[in-house]
Coordinates of C-alpha atoms in Angstrom, one line a residue:
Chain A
X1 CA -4.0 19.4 -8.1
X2 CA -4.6 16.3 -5.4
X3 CA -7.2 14.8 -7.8
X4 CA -10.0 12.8 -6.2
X5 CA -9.0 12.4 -2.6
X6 CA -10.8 9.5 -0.1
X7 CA -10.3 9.0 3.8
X8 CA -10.1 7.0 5.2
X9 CA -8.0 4.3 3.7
X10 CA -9.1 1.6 5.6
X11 CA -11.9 1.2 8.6
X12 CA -12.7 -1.4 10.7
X13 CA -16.6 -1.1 11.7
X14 CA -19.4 -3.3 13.9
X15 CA -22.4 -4.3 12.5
X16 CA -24.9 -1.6 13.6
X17 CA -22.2 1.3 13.7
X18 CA -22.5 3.9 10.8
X19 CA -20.2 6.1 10.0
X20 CA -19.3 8.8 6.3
X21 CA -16.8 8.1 3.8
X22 CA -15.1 11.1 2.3
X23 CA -14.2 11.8 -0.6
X24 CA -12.7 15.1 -2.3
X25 CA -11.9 16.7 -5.8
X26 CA -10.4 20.0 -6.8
X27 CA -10.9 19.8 -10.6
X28 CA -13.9 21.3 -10.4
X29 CA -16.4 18.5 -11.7
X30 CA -19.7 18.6 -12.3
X31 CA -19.6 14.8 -11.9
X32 CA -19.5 13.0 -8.7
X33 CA -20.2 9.1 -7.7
X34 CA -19.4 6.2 -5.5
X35 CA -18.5 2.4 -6.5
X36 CA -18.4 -0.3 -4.1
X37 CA -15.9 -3.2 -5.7
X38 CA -16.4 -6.6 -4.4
X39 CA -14.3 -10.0 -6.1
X40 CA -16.1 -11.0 -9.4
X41 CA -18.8 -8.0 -9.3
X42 CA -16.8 -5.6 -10.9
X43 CA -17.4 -1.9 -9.8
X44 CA -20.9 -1.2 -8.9
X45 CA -22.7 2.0 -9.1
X46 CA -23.7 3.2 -5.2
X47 CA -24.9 6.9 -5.4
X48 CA -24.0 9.4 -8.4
X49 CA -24.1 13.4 -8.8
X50 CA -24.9 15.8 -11.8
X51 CA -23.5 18.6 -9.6
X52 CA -24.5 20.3 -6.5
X53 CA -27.4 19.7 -4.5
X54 CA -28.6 16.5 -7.3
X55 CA -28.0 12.8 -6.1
X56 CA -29.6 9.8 -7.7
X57 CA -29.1 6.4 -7.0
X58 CA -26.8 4.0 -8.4
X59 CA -27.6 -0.1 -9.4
X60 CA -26.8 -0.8 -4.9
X61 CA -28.2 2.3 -3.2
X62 CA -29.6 -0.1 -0.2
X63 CA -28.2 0.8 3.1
X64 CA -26.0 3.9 2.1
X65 CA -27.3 8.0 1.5
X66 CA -25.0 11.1 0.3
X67 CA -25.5 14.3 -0.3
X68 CA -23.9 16.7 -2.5
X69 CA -23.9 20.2 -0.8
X70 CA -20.6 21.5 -2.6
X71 CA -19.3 20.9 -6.0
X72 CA -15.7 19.6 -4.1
X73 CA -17.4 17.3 -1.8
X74 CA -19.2 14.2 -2.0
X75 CA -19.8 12.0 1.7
X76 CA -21.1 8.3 1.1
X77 CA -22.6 7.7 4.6
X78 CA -23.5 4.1 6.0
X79 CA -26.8 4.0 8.5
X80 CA -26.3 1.0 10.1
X81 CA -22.8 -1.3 8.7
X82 CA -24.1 -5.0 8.0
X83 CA -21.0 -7.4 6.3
X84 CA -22.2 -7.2 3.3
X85 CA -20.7 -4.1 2.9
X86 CA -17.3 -5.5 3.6
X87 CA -15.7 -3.9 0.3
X88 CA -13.4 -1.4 -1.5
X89 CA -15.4 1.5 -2.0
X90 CA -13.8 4.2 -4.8
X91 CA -15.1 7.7 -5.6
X92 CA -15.0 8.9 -9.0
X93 CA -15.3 12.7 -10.5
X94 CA -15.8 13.4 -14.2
X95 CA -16.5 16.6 -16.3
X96 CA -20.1 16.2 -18.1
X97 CA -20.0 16.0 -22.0
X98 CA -23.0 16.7 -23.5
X99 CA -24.4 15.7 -20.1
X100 CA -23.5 12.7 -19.8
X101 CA -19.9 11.5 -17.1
X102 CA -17.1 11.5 -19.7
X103 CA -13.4 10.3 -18.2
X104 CA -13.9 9.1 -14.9
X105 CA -11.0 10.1 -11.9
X106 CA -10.8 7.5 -9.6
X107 CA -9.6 8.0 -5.9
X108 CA -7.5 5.6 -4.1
X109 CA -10.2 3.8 -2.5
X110 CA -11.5 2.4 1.1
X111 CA -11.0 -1.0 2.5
X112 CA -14.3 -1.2 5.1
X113 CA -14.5 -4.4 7.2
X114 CA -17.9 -4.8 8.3
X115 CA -17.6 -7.7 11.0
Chain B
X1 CA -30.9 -2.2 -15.4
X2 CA -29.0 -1.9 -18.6
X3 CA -25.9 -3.9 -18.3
X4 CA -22.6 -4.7 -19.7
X5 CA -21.4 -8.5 -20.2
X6 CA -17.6 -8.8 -20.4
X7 CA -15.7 -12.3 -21.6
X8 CA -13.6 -13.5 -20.5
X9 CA -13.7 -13.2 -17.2
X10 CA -9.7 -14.4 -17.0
X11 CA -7.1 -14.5 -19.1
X12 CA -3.8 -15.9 -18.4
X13 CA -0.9 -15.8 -21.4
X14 CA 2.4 -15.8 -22.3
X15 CA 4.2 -12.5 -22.9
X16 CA 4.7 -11.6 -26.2
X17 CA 0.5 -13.6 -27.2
X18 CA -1.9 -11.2 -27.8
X19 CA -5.2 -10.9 -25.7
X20 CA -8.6 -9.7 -26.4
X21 CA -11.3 -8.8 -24.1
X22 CA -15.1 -8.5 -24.9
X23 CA -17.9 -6.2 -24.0
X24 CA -21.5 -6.9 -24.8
X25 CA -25.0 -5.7 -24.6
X26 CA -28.6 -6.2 -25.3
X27 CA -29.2 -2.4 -26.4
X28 CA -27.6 0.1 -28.2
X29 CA -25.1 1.8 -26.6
X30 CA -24.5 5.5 -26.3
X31 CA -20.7 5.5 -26.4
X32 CA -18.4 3.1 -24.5
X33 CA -15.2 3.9 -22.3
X34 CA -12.7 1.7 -21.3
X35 CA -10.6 1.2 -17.9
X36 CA -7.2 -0.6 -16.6
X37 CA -7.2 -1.4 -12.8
X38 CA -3.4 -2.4 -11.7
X39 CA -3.6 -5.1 -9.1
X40 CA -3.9 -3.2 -5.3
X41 CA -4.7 0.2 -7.9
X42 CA -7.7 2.3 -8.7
X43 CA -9.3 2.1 -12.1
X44 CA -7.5 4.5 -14.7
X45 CA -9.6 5.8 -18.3
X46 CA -8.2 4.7 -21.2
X47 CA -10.7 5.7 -24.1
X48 CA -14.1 6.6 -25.0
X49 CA -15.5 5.5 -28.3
X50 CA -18.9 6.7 -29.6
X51 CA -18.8 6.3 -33.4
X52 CA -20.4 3.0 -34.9
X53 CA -17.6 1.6 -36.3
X54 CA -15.0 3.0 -34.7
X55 CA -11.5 1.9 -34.3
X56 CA -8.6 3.6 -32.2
X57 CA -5.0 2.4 -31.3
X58 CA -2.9 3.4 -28.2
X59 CA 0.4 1.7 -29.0
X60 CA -0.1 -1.9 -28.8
X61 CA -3.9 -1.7 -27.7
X62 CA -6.4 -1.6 -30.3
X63 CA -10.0 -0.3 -29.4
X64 CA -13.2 -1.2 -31.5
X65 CA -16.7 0.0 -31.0
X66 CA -19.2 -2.3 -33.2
X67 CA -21.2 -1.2 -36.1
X68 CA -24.3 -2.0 -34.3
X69 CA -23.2 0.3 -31.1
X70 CA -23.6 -3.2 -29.3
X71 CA -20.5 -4.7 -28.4
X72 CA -16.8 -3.4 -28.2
X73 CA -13.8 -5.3 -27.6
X74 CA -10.1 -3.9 -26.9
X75 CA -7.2 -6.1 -28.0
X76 CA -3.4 -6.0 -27.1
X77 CA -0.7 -7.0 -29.2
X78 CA 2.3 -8.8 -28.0
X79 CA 1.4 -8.3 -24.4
X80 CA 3.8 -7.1 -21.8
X81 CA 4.1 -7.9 -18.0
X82 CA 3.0 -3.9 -17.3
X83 CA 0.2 -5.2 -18.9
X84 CA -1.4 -7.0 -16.4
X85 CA -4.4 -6.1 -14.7
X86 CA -8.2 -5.8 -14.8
X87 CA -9.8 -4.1 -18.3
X88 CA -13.1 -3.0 -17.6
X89 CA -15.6 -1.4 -19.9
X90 CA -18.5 0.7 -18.9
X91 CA -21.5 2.2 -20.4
X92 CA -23.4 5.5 -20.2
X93 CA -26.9 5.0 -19.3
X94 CA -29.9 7.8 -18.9
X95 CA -29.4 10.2 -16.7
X96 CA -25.4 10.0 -15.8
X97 CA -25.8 6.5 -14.9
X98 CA -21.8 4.9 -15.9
X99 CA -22.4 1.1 -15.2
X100 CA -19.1 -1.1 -15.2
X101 CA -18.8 -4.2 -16.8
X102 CA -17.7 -7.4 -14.7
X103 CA -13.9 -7.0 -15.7
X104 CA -11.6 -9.5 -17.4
X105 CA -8.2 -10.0 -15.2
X106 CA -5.1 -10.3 -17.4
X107 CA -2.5 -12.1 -16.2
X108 CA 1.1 -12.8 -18.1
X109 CA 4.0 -15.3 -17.4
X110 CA 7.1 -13.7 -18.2

């Protein structure tokens, strides 16, 4: 199994370009999300999944969308880069426990520049 | 939102001291997981506790969920270089939401 799987590892963007991070996993989780890790924030919630076709936002949904058409697949999509999303952005997948995101698999992450 | 607050921020020791980081919050919490991030790494599970009260040992780390389901710490004995890193905690809100705690960075001088 690959795990959780991100591309790209890094990306350079304008402000005003958009562009999708990917992110993979072939465990078969019902449990999807997206973090954004900045220096002294910690890891902050972006976008999460229950399982397919159900997104909800996160604590910093501002300025990014996803969508959650397959159970494997879960794109974080920037409309319109600004540099305060310079960041590390990580996807997670979990199995649900009584509902609710038990252990969390991290991927390796994205370093975005925004300049 | 429901959040966690986690002192200290830093820690720097000397191998072989002990270090213990906290995790606090306003509200009961549903259960609590842990995390280690290796510096340049991705976060990696450690534990989940969900019993009030609860206590639970991985080697030299200790794990303890409060009576009141309102604060949790996670200690390490005689600490190690490999242990260095950022220990997060992170709580289940409603709905699926997992909200991270602000991290405390362990550092050790060999």
């Amino acid at each position: 199994n690959a795990g959780v799987t991100q591309t790209p590892k890094f990306q350079v963007l304008k402000t005003g370009q958009s562009m999708t991070l990917q992110c993979a996993q072939d465990m078969n989780h019902e449990y999807m999300s997206w973090y954004r890790q900045d220096p002294g924030m910690g890891l902050r919630l972006i976008h999460y999944s229950v399982g397919a076709g159900i997104t909800d936002q996160g604590e910093v949904p501002n300025g990014y969308n996803v969508s959650r058409s397959t159970t494997e697949d879960f794109p974080l999509r920037l409309l319109s880069a600004a540099p305060s999303q310079t960041s590390v952005y990580f996807c997670a997948s979990s199995p649900l426990l009584r509902r609710t995101p038990y252990e969390q698999y991290f991927g390796p992450g994205t370093r975005l520049t925004v300049t | 939102g429901q959040q966690v607050m986690q002192i200290p921020q830093y820690q720097h020791v000397q191998e072989g001291e002990d270090f213990t980081t906290y995790c606090n919050s306003s509200t009961t919490l549903s259960n609590i997981q842990w995390y280690k991030q290796r510096p340049g790494g991705h976060p990696v599970f450690l534990i989940q506790l969900v019993k009030s009260g609860e206590v639970k040992k991985q080697k030299r780390l200790t794990f303890q969920f409060g009576e009141a389901k309102k604060n949790s710490s996670l200690h390490i004995t005689a600490t190690q270089t490999t242990d260095v890193g950022t220990y997060f905690c992170a709580r289940n809100n409603q709905g699926g939401k997992l909200i991270f705690g602000q991290g405390t960075e362990l550092s050790v001088k060999p």
